Each structure stands twice: as C-alpha cells, then as structure tokens.
Coordinates of C-alpha atoms in Angstrom, one line a residue:
M268 CA 18.6 -53.0 -17.3
K269 CA 18.2 -50.4 -20.0
I270 CA 15.2 -50.1 -22.3
I271 CA 16.2 -49.6 -25.9
S272 CA 12.8 -49.2 -27.7
L273 CA 9.1 -49.8 -27.3
R274 CA 6.5 -50.2 -29.9
I275 CA 2.9 -50.1 -28.7
I276 CA 0.8 -51.6 -31.4
E277 CA -2.4 -51.6 -29.4
A278 CA -3.2 -50.8 -25.7
D279 CA -6.8 -51.0 -24.8
S280 CA -6.2 -49.7 -21.2
C281 CA -5.3 -46.3 -22.7
G282 CA -8.4 -46.1 -24.9
G283 CA -6.2 -46.2 -28.0
L284 CA -4.3 -43.1 -27.0
L285 CA -0.9 -44.7 -27.5
D286 CA -1.8 -47.1 -30.3
G287 CA 0.9 -47.1 -33.0
L288 CA 3.5 -45.2 -30.8
F289 CA 7.1 -46.1 -31.3
I290 CA 9.8 -44.7 -28.9
S291 CA 13.5 -45.1 -29.2
F292 CA 14.8 -44.7 -25.7
R293 CA 18.5 -45.5 -26.1
H294 CA 21.0 -46.9 -28.5
E295 CA 21.6 -50.6 -28.4
N296 CA 25.2 -49.9 -27.4
A297 CA 24.1 -47.8 -24.4
D298 CA 26.3 -47.7 -21.3
T299 CA 24.7 -50.2 -19.0
Q300 CA 27.1 -49.3 -16.2
K301 CA 25.8 -45.8 -15.8
F302 CA 22.7 -44.8 -13.9
D303 CA 21.1 -42.2 -16.3
P304 CA 17.3 -41.9 -15.9
I305 CA 15.0 -40.9 -18.8
C306 CA 12.8 -37.9 -18.4
L307 CA 9.3 -37.9 -20.0
I308 CA 8.0 -34.3 -20.2
G309 CA 5.1 -32.7 -21.8
P310 CA 1.6 -31.2 -21.2
N311 CA -1.2 -32.9 -19.2
G312 CA -3.0 -35.5 -21.2
S313 CA -0.1 -36.2 -23.6
G314 CA 0.3 -39.8 -22.5
K315 CA 3.2 -39.8 -20.1
S316 CA 1.5 -41.6 -17.2
Q317 CA -0.3 -43.9 -19.6
L318 CA 3.1 -45.0 -21.1
L319 CA 4.3 -45.9 -17.6
Q320 CA 1.2 -47.9 -17.1
V321 CA 1.6 -49.8 -20.4
V322 CA 5.3 -50.6 -19.6
A323 CA 4.1 -52.0 -16.2
E324 CA 1.3 -54.0 -17.9
I325 CA 3.8 -55.4 -20.5
F326 CA 6.0 -56.8 -17.8
Q327 CA 3.1 -57.9 -15.7
T328 CA 1.8 -59.9 -18.6
I329 CA 5.3 -61.5 -19.1
F330 CA 5.6 -62.3 -15.4
N331 CA 2.2 -63.7 -15.4
K332 CA 3.1 -66.2 -18.1
Y333 CA 6.7 -67.1 -17.2
T334 CA 6.9 -66.5 -13.4
S335 CA 3.3 -67.2 -12.5
T336 CA 4.2 -68.0 -8.8
E337 CA 5.4 -64.4 -8.4
E338 CA 2.7 -62.6 -10.4
R339 CA -0.9 -63.4 -9.6
G340 CA -2.6 -60.2 -10.9
I341 CA -5.0 -60.1 -13.8
A342 CA -2.8 -59.4 -16.8
N343 CA -3.8 -57.2 -19.6
E344 CA -4.5 -59.4 -22.6
G345 CA -5.3 -56.4 -24.7
V346 CA -1.8 -54.9 -25.0
I347 CA 0.0 -55.7 -28.2
F348 CA 3.7 -54.7 -28.1
E349 CA 7.3 -55.1 -28.9
I350 CA 9.9 -54.0 -26.4
E351 CA 13.7 -54.4 -26.5
Y352 CA 16.0 -53.9 -23.6
L353 CA 19.5 -54.8 -22.2
I354 CA 19.9 -56.8 -19.1
T355 CA 22.7 -58.4 -17.1
Y356 CA 23.1 -62.1 -17.2
N357 CA 26.2 -64.0 -16.0
N358 CA 28.0 -60.6 -15.8
N359 CA 27.4 -60.1 -19.6
I360 CA 25.0 -57.7 -21.2
T361 CA 22.3 -59.4 -23.2
H362 CA 20.0 -57.8 -25.7
V363 CA 16.4 -59.0 -25.1
K364 CA 13.3 -58.7 -27.3
A365 CA 9.8 -59.4 -25.8
E366 CA 6.8 -59.2 -28.1
R367 CA 3.2 -60.0 -28.4
L368 CA 2.2 -59.5 -32.1
P369 CA -1.2 -59.7 -33.6
R370 CA -2.0 -63.0 -35.4
E371 CA -4.9 -63.5 -37.7
K372 CA -7.7 -65.5 -36.1
R373 CA -5.4 -66.7 -33.3
K374 CA -4.8 -65.3 -29.8
P375 CA -1.5 -63.4 -29.7
E376 CA 1.3 -65.1 -27.9
I377 CA 4.2 -63.6 -25.9
N378 CA 7.6 -64.5 -27.4
I379 CA 11.0 -63.8 -25.7
S380 CA 14.2 -63.8 -27.7
I381 CA 17.8 -62.9 -27.1
L382 CA 20.4 -61.6 -29.6
D383 CA 23.0 -64.3 -30.0
N384 CA 25.9 -63.6 -32.4
G385 CA 23.7 -61.2 -34.4
L386 CA 20.7 -63.5 -34.7
W387 CA 17.6 -63.6 -32.6
K388 CA 17.3 -66.8 -30.6
K389 CA 13.8 -67.6 -29.3
L390 CA 13.6 -68.8 -25.7
T391 CA 10.7 -71.2 -24.9
T392 CA 10.7 -72.4 -21.3
P393 CA 10.2 -70.4 -18.1
S394 CA 13.6 -71.5 -16.7
E395 CA 15.3 -70.2 -19.9
I396 CA 13.4 -66.9 -19.8
E397 CA 13.4 -66.0 -16.1
P398 CA 17.1 -64.8 -16.0
F399 CA 16.4 -62.2 -18.7
L400 CA 13.4 -60.5 -17.0
P401 CA 13.6 -57.5 -14.6
K402 CA 14.1 -58.5 -11.0
K403 CA 11.5 -55.9 -9.9
V404 CA 9.3 -53.3 -11.5
I405 CA 8.8 -50.6 -9.0
G406 CA 6.1 -47.9 -9.6
Y407 CA 5.9 -44.7 -7.7
T408 CA 3.1 -42.1 -7.6
S409 CA 2.8 -39.2 -5.3
G410 CA -1.0 -39.2 -5.4
A411 CA -4.0 -41.3 -6.3
N412 CA -2.9 -41.9 -9.9
E413 CA -5.1 -44.8 -11.0
T414 CA -3.4 -44.6 -14.5
L415 CA -0.1 -45.9 -13.3
S416 CA -1.5 -47.8 -10.3
L417 CA -3.9 -50.2 -12.1
P418 CA -1.5 -53.1 -12.9
F419 CA 0.1 -52.8 -9.4
F420 CA -3.2 -52.9 -7.6
S421 CA -4.1 -55.9 -9.7
S422 CA -0.9 -57.6 -8.6
R423 CA -1.5 -56.8 -4.9
A424 CA -5.1 -58.0 -5.1
G425 CA -3.8 -61.3 -6.6
Y426 CA -1.3 -61.8 -3.9
A427 CA -3.8 -61.0 -1.1
K428 CA -6.2 -63.5 -2.7
E429 CA -3.6 -66.3 -2.6
V430 CA -2.7 -65.5 1.0
R431 CA -6.4 -65.8 1.9
E432 CA -6.9 -69.1 0.1
S433 CA -3.6 -70.6 1.4
A434 CA -4.4 -69.7 5.0
L435 CA -7.7 -71.5 4.7
N436 CA -6.1 -74.6 3.2
P437 CA -4.1 -76.7 5.8
K438 CA -2.1 -78.3 2.9
Q439 CA -1.1 -74.9 1.6
R440 CA -0.6 -72.7 4.7
T441 CA 2.9 -74.0 5.3
Q442 CA 4.1 -72.9 1.8
T443 CA 5.9 -69.6 1.4
I444 CA 4.2 -67.4 -1.2
P445 CA 6.9 -65.7 -3.3
D446 CA 6.9 -61.9 -3.4
P447 CA 5.4 -60.2 -6.4
R448 CA 7.8 -58.7 -8.9
L449 CA 5.5 -55.6 -9.2
I450 CA 5.8 -53.2 -6.3
L451 CA 3.9 -49.9 -6.0
I452 CA 5.2 -47.3 -3.7
D453 CA 2.7 -44.5 -2.8
Y454 CA 1.6 -42.5 0.2
S455 CA 0.1 -45.6 1.9
T456 CA 3.5 -47.3 2.0
N457 CA 5.5 -44.4 3.3
L458 CA 6.2 -45.9 6.7
E459 CA 6.9 -49.4 5.4
V460 CA 9.7 -48.0 3.2
L461 CA 11.1 -45.5 5.7
V462 CA 11.2 -47.8 8.8
S463 CA 12.7 -50.7 6.8
N464 CA 15.5 -48.5 5.5
L465 CA 16.3 -46.8 8.8
L466 CA 16.5 -50.2 10.7
L467 CA 18.7 -52.1 8.2
N468 CA 20.7 -49.7 6.1
P469 CA 24.3 -48.6 7.0
D470 CA 24.6 -45.2 8.7
A471 CA 25.9 -43.5 5.5
I472 CA 22.7 -44.3 3.7
N473 CA 20.4 -43.4 6.6
N474 CA 22.3 -40.1 7.1
E475 CA 21.6 -39.2 3.5
I476 CA 17.8 -39.8 4.1
L477 CA 17.6 -38.1 7.5
T478 CA 19.8 -35.1 6.9
N479 CA 17.5 -33.8 4.3
L480 CA 14.7 -33.9 6.8
N481 CA 16.7 -32.3 9.6
L482 CA 16.4 -35.5 11.6
K483 CA 19.1 -37.4 13.5
S484 CA 17.7 -40.9 13.9
L485 CA 14.6 -43.1 14.2
H486 CA 13.7 -43.0 17.9
S487 CA 10.7 -45.5 18.2
F488 CA 7.6 -46.9 16.6
R489 CA 4.6 -49.1 17.2
C490 CA 3.0 -51.9 15.2
V491 CA -0.5 -53.0 15.8
I492 CA -1.9 -56.3 14.5
Q493 CA -5.5 -57.3 15.2
L494 CA -6.6 -60.7 13.8
N495 CA -10.0 -61.3 15.4
H496 CA -11.6 -58.9 13.0
A497 CA -15.4 -58.5 12.6
E498 CA -15.0 -58.0 8.8
A499 CA -12.8 -61.1 8.3
P500 CA -13.8 -63.4 5.5
G501 CA -14.1 -66.4 7.9
K502 CA -15.7 -66.9 11.3
D503 CA -12.3 -67.4 13.0
G504 CA -11.0 -64.0 12.1
I505 CA -8.0 -63.4 9.9
L506 CA -6.1 -66.6 9.3
L507 CA -2.4 -66.5 8.6
T508 CA 0.0 -68.6 6.5
Q509 CA 2.9 -70.0 8.4
E510 CA 5.2 -67.3 6.8
L511 CA 3.1 -64.5 8.3
E512 CA 3.0 -66.2 11.7
T513 CA 6.8 -66.4 11.6
Y514 CA 7.0 -62.7 11.0
I515 CA 4.8 -62.1 14.1
D516 CA 7.0 -64.4 16.1
N517 CA 10.1 -62.5 14.9
L518 CA 8.5 -59.1 15.9
K519 CA 7.8 -60.6 19.4
S520 CA 11.4 -61.5 19.8
I521 CA 12.7 -58.1 18.8
A522 CA 10.1 -55.8 20.4
T523 CA 11.2 -53.7 23.4
C524 CA 7.8 -54.7 24.8
F525 CA 4.5 -56.1 23.5
D526 CA 1.0 -56.7 24.6
Y527 CA -1.2 -59.6 23.5
D528 CA -5.0 -59.5 23.8
K529 CA -6.1 -63.2 23.6
R530 CA -9.8 -62.3 23.3
N531 CA -9.2 -60.1 20.2
N532 CA -6.2 -62.0 19.1
S533 CA -4.4 -58.7 18.7
Y534 CA -0.8 -57.5 19.3
I535 CA 0.8 -54.2 20.1
F536 CA 4.5 -54.1 19.5
D537 CA 6.6 -51.2 20.7
F538 CA 10.2 -50.7 19.5
L539 CA 12.7 -48.3 21.1
I540 CA 15.5 -48.1 18.6
N541 CA 18.9 -48.9 19.9
R542 CA 21.8 -51.1 18.9
S543 CA 20.1 -54.2 20.2
T544 CA 16.9 -53.5 18.3
K545 CA 18.8 -53.0 15.0
E546 CA 20.8 -56.2 15.6
G547 CA 17.5 -58.1 16.1
F548 CA 16.1 -56.9 12.8
H549 CA 19.4 -57.7 11.1
H550 CA 19.2 -61.2 12.5
Y551 CA 15.8 -62.0 11.2
W552 CA 15.9 -59.9 7.9
S553 CA 19.6 -60.4 7.1
T554 CA 19.2 -59.8 3.4
G555 CA 18.4 -56.1 3.8
A556 CA 15.7 -53.4 3.8
L557 CA 13.7 -54.8 0.9
D558 CA 13.2 -58.0 2.8
L559 CA 11.9 -56.2 5.8
Y560 CA 9.7 -53.9 3.7
S561 CA 8.3 -57.1 2.1
C562 CA 7.4 -58.4 5.6
F563 CA 5.6 -55.1 6.6
H564 CA 3.9 -54.9 3.2
K565 CA 2.6 -58.5 3.4
L566 CA 1.2 -57.8 6.8
A567 CA -0.3 -54.5 5.4
M568 CA -2.0 -56.4 2.6
L569 CA -4.0 -58.3 5.2
N570 CA -6.0 -55.1 5.3
D571 CA -7.4 -56.1 1.9
L572 CA -9.0 -59.1 3.5
I573 CA -11.5 -57.1 5.5
I574 CA -12.8 -55.3 2.4
S575 CA -16.3 -56.4 1.6
R576 CA -16.8 -59.1 -1.0
T577 CA -18.9 -56.7 -3.1
A578 CA -16.1 -54.1 -3.2
R579 CA -13.5 -56.7 -4.1
K580 CA -15.8 -58.0 -6.9
I581 CA -16.3 -54.5 -8.4
F582 CA -12.6 -53.9 -8.2
T583 CA -11.7 -57.2 -9.9
N584 CA -14.3 -56.6 -12.7
S585 CA -12.9 -53.1 -13.3
I586 CA -9.4 -54.5 -13.7
K587 CA -10.6 -57.2 -16.1
E588 CA -12.2 -54.4 -18.2
R589 CA -9.0 -52.3 -17.9
R590 CA -11.0 -49.3 -16.6
F591 CA -9.4 -46.6 -14.5
A592 CA -10.1 -48.2 -11.2
S593 CA -9.4 -46.8 -7.8
R594 CA -7.7 -48.9 -5.3
L595 CA -9.8 -51.0 -2.9
P596 CA -11.3 -48.9 -0.2
E597 CA -8.9 -48.1 2.6
P598 CA -10.2 -49.1 6.1
F599 CA -10.0 -46.5 8.9
D600 CA -6.8 -46.8 10.8
D601 CA -8.3 -48.3 14.0
H602 CA -10.0 -50.9 11.9
K603 CA -6.9 -52.1 10.0
V604 CA -5.5 -55.6 10.5
F605 CA -2.0 -54.1 10.5
R606 CA -0.9 -50.5 11.0
F607 CA 2.0 -48.3 12.2
E608 CA 1.5 -45.9 15.1
R609 CA 3.7 -43.4 16.9
V610 CA 6.6 -43.3 14.5
E611 CA 9.0 -40.9 16.2
F612 CA 12.4 -39.4 15.3
L613 CA 15.1 -37.3 17.1
S614 CA 15.5 -33.8 15.7
N615 CA 18.9 -33.0 14.3
K616 CA 18.7 -29.4 15.7
T617 CA 17.1 -29.7 19.1
G618 CA 17.5 -33.4 19.9
K619 CA 13.8 -33.5 20.8
I620 CA 11.3 -36.1 19.6
V621 CA 9.5 -35.3 16.3
D622 CA 6.4 -37.3 15.2
Y623 CA 6.3 -38.5 11.6
V624 CA 3.0 -36.9 11.0
S625 CA 4.5 -33.5 11.7
L626 CA 6.7 -33.7 8.5
S627 CA 5.4 -32.0 5.4
D628 CA 4.2 -33.8 2.2
G629 CA 7.5 -32.8 0.5
E630 CA 9.6 -34.3 3.4
H631 CA 7.5 -37.5 3.3
Q632 CA 8.0 -37.7 -0.5
L633 CA 11.8 -37.1 -0.4
A634 CA 12.3 -39.7 2.4
Q635 CA 10.3 -42.2 0.5
L636 CA 12.0 -41.7 -2.9
L637 CA 15.5 -41.9 -1.5
G638 CA 14.4 -44.9 0.5
I639 CA 13.1 -46.7 -2.6
F640 CA 16.4 -46.5 -4.3
C641 CA 18.3 -47.4 -1.1
M642 CA 16.0 -50.4 -0.6
A643 CA 16.3 -51.7 -4.2
S644 CA 19.9 -51.1 -5.0
F645 CA 20.5 -54.4 -6.9
P646 CA 20.8 -54.7 -10.7
D647 CA 18.0 -55.0 -13.3
V648 CA 15.3 -53.1 -11.4
L649 CA 12.9 -51.0 -13.5
F650 CA 11.7 -47.8 -11.8
L651 CA 8.6 -46.1 -13.1
L652 CA 8.3 -42.7 -11.3
D653 CA 5.2 -40.6 -12.0
E654 CA 5.9 -36.9 -11.1
P655 CA 8.2 -37.8 -8.1
E656 CA 9.1 -34.2 -7.3
S657 CA 5.5 -32.9 -7.3
H658 CA 5.5 -31.9 -3.6
F659 CA 9.1 -30.5 -3.5
N660 CA 10.0 -26.8 -3.1
P661 CA 12.0 -25.3 -6.0
Q662 CA 15.3 -25.8 -4.1
W663 CA 14.7 -29.5 -3.6
R664 CA 13.5 -29.8 -7.2
T665 CA 16.8 -28.5 -8.5
K666 CA 18.7 -31.0 -6.3
F667 CA 16.5 -34.1 -6.8
I668 CA 18.3 -35.9 -9.6
S669 CA 21.7 -35.0 -8.0
K670 CA 20.5 -36.6 -4.8
L671 CA 19.6 -39.8 -6.7
M672 CA 22.9 -39.9 -8.5
T673 CA 25.0 -39.5 -5.4
L674 CA 23.2 -41.9 -3.0
P675 CA 25.8 -44.0 -1.3
I676 CA 24.2 -47.3 -2.3
N677 CA 27.3 -49.2 -3.2
N678 CA 27.9 -52.7 -1.9
D679 CA 29.6 -51.5 1.3
G680 CA 27.2 -48.6 1.7
D681 CA 29.9 -46.0 2.4
N682 CA 32.1 -45.4 -0.6
R683 CA 30.6 -43.2 -3.4
S684 CA 33.6 -43.7 -5.7
K685 CA 32.9 -47.4 -6.3
P686 CA 30.7 -48.5 -9.2
S687 CA 27.3 -49.3 -7.8
S688 CA 25.1 -52.2 -8.8
A689 CA 22.3 -49.6 -8.9
S690 CA 23.9 -48.2 -12.0
K691 CA 22.6 -51.2 -13.9
Q692 CA 19.0 -50.1 -13.3
E693 CA 16.5 -48.3 -15.5
C694 CA 14.4 -45.4 -14.4
L695 CA 11.6 -43.6 -16.3
I696 CA 10.5 -40.3 -14.8
T697 CA 7.5 -38.2 -15.8
T698 CA 7.4 -34.5 -15.0
H699 CA 5.8 -31.2 -15.8
S700 CA 8.7 -29.1 -14.5
P701 CA 12.0 -27.9 -16.1
F702 CA 14.0 -28.9 -13.1
V703 CA 14.4 -32.6 -14.0
P704 CA 15.4 -32.3 -17.7
S705 CA 17.9 -29.5 -16.7
D706 CA 19.9 -32.3 -15.0
M707 CA 19.8 -34.6 -18.0
S708 CA 21.4 -34.8 -21.4
S709 CA 18.9 -34.2 -24.2
D710 CA 19.5 -37.8 -25.3
N711 CA 17.7 -38.8 -22.1
V712 CA 14.7 -36.5 -22.5
L713 CA 11.6 -37.2 -24.4
I714 CA 9.0 -34.5 -25.1
F715 CA 5.4 -35.8 -25.4
Q716 CA 2.9 -34.1 -27.6
K717 CA -0.7 -34.8 -28.5
D718 CA -2.3 -33.5 -31.7
L719 CA -5.6 -31.8 -30.6
T720 CA -7.3 -32.8 -33.9
S721 CA -6.3 -36.4 -34.4
Q722 CA -5.5 -37.1 -30.7
F723 CA -2.4 -38.8 -31.9
V724 CA 0.5 -38.9 -29.4
S725 CA 4.1 -38.5 -30.6
T726 CA 7.4 -38.0 -28.9
R727 CA 10.6 -36.2 -29.9
K728 CA 14.0 -35.3 -28.6
P729 CA 14.6 -31.7 -27.6
R730 CA 16.0 -29.4 -30.2
I731 CA 18.2 -27.9 -27.5
E732 CA 20.8 -29.4 -25.1
T733 CA 18.8 -29.6 -21.9
Y734 CA 21.7 -30.4 -19.6
G735 CA 22.6 -27.2 -17.9
S736 CA 20.0 -25.2 -19.9
T737 CA 18.0 -22.5 -18.1
F738 CA 14.6 -23.3 -16.9
D739 CA 13.2 -20.6 -19.3
S740 CA 14.8 -22.4 -22.3
I741 CA 13.3 -25.7 -21.3
L742 CA 9.9 -24.3 -20.7
A743 CA 10.0 -22.7 -24.1
E744 CA 11.2 -25.9 -25.8
C745 CA 8.9 -28.4 -24.0
F746 CA 5.7 -26.4 -23.3
G747 CA 5.9 -23.5 -25.7
I748 CA 6.0 -21.0 -22.8
D749 CA 7.8 -18.0 -24.1
P750 CA 8.2 -15.7 -22.3
P751 CA 8.2 -17.6 -19.1
M752 CA 5.4 -15.6 -17.4
S753 CA 1.9 -16.2 -16.2
E754 CA -1.0 -15.4 -18.5
L755 CA -2.5 -12.5 -16.5
P756 CA 0.5 -10.1 -16.4
L757 CA 1.4 -11.1 -20.0
Q758 CA -2.0 -10.1 -21.2
E759 CA -1.8 -6.8 -19.4
I760 CA 1.7 -6.1 -20.9
N761 CA 0.5 -6.9 -24.4
E762 CA -2.4 -4.5 -24.0
L763 CA -0.1 -1.8 -22.6
L764 CA 2.3 -2.2 -25.6
E765 CA -0.6 -1.1 -27.8
S766 CA -1.6 1.8 -25.5
N767 CA -0.9 5.5 -26.2
D768 CA -1.4 6.5 -22.6
K769 CA 2.1 7.1 -21.2
E770 CA 1.0 7.7 -17.7
K771 CA -1.1 4.5 -17.6
I772 CA 2.0 2.5 -18.8
L773 CA 4.3 4.2 -16.2
E774 CA 1.8 3.4 -13.4
A775 CA 1.5 -0.2 -14.5
M776 CA 5.3 -0.6 -14.6
K777 CA 5.4 0.2 -10.9
R778 CA 3.3 -2.9 -10.2
L779 CA 5.2 -5.3 -12.5
G780 CA 8.2 -7.3 -11.6
D781 CA 11.5 -7.5 -13.6
S782 CA 11.3 -9.1 -17.0
V783 CA 12.4 -8.5 -20.6
E784 CA 8.8 -7.6 -21.4
K785 CA 8.9 -4.8 -18.8
L786 CA 11.8 -3.3 -20.8
Y787 CA 9.6 -3.3 -23.9
L788 CA 7.1 -1.1 -22.0
A789 CA 10.0 1.3 -21.2
D790 CA 10.8 1.4 -24.9
R791 CA 7.1 2.1 -25.6
V792 CA 7.2 5.0 -23.1
R793 CA 10.3 6.5 -24.9
S794 CA 8.6 6.1 -28.3
L795 CA 5.5 8.0 -27.1
E796 CA 7.7 10.8 -25.7
L797 CA 9.5 11.1 -29.0
E798 CA 6.2 11.3 -30.9
R799 CA 5.4 14.4 -28.9

C-alpha cells in the first residue's frame, strides 16, 4: 500500500487545525515494491500527530461501514476527506480513491472507487470494497499521546464491549469475534509484541531484535489470568467466549507448569523456553507472531471489563465528542485479569538471566518497533509511527531507518536479498530530529509549518536533498536553527561580538566549545588588536 494524496476538507477532532489541508505524498506511479517510509517533520503543534490521527480515523470510518464485524469503535462522522492510495489486488496494483464529501442538507456518504482503464469505477458492496482496504492500520506511540491514540482506543473499547456482551449471551459465546483492523502499539503492549515475536519468529529475525539489546534469547515468562474478579461486570466474575477459553486451554497444554485456583478461578502459567515450548506455540498459533499477539492482546483487553461503568461511560462520551481522551484507567498489576510476570532473558555477554524490567526505555522501544515490523510483514499494512525514536540515544537514532530497511522479514525469514512482502507496506513517521530525514530522499520528507497568525497548517518538500545531508543542514531547513547551537551560548556569543573588551572575549572563549561562531570571536579579538 502507498498513499498518493490526502485532502482534509474538515476534521472536527483536530479543532479545525487541518481543515483545507492537501498533501501530495507520492506520485501515482510510485514504486509499490519498495519500502520507503515518509517522514513528517516540523515544530511542535504544527499538526503532524493530528494528521496521523485523521488518517487512522478515515480508515476506521471506512472499516466501520464496510467491514463492520472487524471494526466496532465509534467512528468519527465529522471528518470530511478525499484520500487516494495504491494497493495490491490479485498481484496487480490498483489505484483507489476513498472520499466523504459534503452534501447540501444531506449526510455525507463514504464512496470507494478504483481507477479502471483511466476511469473511476464506483464500488458499492462490502464484498467488492474489502479487497481494496488496508489489511491492518497499526499505530505506534512512545508515550501517552491521546492525539494519535483516540481512534485506536475507541476500536479497542468496541471490541471489549462485544466480548462482554457475547460472553453473557449463550447463543453468541461460541462465535469467534474477528480481530480489529486497527492496532495500537504502545508501552502497555511491549510484552505482548516481544514475547510473540521471540516465540514464533525464525532465529534470523529474533537475532536481529535481541542483538541490539545484548541479549541471547528469551529464557522464561509467566502469565497470570484471574477471572473471579470483584470488579467484574457480572456476579459470576469474568465470563469468556469460547474463543478465549480455547486460548487458555492451549496455554495449559504448552505451559512448563501451571497452577489453578478453583476458588478464585485463576491460573498461573509458567513457561521455560526450549525447543518443545516453541513447538507447542507453533502448533496452536501456526500462522505466526501476529496471531499469538492477537491472543495475548485479547486476553489483555479483558482488563477493560473491570473498569467501572462510570469510567467507561465518560470515556465513550469523550470519544463521541472527539475530545482528546485519555485511555481507560489502567488497573494495578495485581488487579488485572491478565498480565505478564517475570519475563526473563539470557544475557549475550554473561549468559546470566536478565529481567525485562531492567532494560532501558530505549531498549524497550527498539525491541517493540522491530517486533512490530517483524510481526506484520505482510502486504498492505499502514504503519502510523509517532516519534518512534524518541527514547533512542543518538547512535541508535542514526541507525533506526537502516535497521527497519534491513530487517530479514522475507518469506523464509533468512534471506535479505529476496523481495519482501513488507515492501508493499506504507509507513508515515513523525519526528522532531534530523536523524530520520537524513536517511530519506527529500521526495519522502514533508515539512509541517503553522502560521502563528492564521493558525493555518501547510506542508512543503525540503529545498535541499535530505538524503545524506548533515544534521546541521536539516535542522536549518526544517526548523530554522542556524547555527545549530543552543540559545544560551548563542546569546552570549552575539553579545561578545559587540563587545570592545578583548580580555572578556578571550576569557569567554576558554569556556566555549568548538564552532564557527567561536572563530568569529577570534576575528573580533584580532580586529580589536588592530584598532590599537
């Protein structure tokens, strides 16, 4: 999938910030076989995260109408848009246009069309339209970013509600509830992503994830499930659909050991990772890491069911009004219906056991990001990554895009030279740093700007070639930072350049680091000496 263009006619969730914005992402003849992310860069408040939110809301709205069994969240009826993209269908690249345009005195409708022999052909039925929609829209945020998260939280809440209602209805509890097409990956899903990947991926992929963390392998982990919960919506505790009961039975079969407390209807599953353990997970989740992640995530969504009815109502109303809503309150760990415990690895250096919680935020973030792409390596996935490198050290930031581009996520998992199905994906990345655009052609970089008077947001391509440019050049082009220096020393240097006190300038130069501006001070000293 590749997005060609987006016109936001109206988006109430952004308070009008992006109304009237048109962005040309790519040419309609873009290379769909190449994985080439698009970087959105610019100052805080210039609309980058809001754009990711609107894109997610657009597809949530489309999913809600045409794949309603997979999307149960409250769609944003206030976003009016036109988006064009390329997608793979029957091994052919199809140009798709999805739009919801304003209509006088009538509610806007969503229309989906495909370009057929130079003419737009309108599709009408869900069965016609479904093949031309993204398989998944995966959002990522490194913090509590309610801007991007809102449509994903809505989707999750809708899924949890259906699980609750299906479990209570004997006629519905045997039916499998399809996975949502919207997936949010954030700090709360770290372990779901990482454990799923390390259990089911080929060694070549796992080595790519673990080597960066100086880890050798996953050693062991524990899952706790407690169903007889005091805060459950019914008197009989947390009731499960047959699908979720099957997951628990599978975990029983694979666990190295488990304990069941009948009184509390709770399980403790312990897994020591060896060949037999991995074979067991492969047997029950044969389609791969995303399938196992879905299992863990569905169990984790049971935690939503112990949130008070009042909190859920406030959350639902805030979504309907498209306010910046925080997620539902997170229960304390020991109160959760489902949680991971004691996730341990073997150190690559010492061979000793390393607990997951001892890893840094940057290590958590890198493992999660690489895991996301390994987990969803099939075509026509849309990734929306909001500041994915925020916790990285500068060295990791310079290598981030390179690591994504060289992940061994081909069909056999161990040959980088083969074309990967992941190349047919789309990825939008927001950032405030020069590291990401330095790895990308200027054709794939969009600079966001907001006029302080009109509050109008606009975008433009860089005037320089960003690929291979120095960070200084990118900071100057994207943020107007020239010279690339913090404000305090720059102010002092500017004051010294106006000074006639040679000794004061020389004394200050001893405290200042190397820069072109420091050379200007040396010139100022020479000028003062010549004046004497």
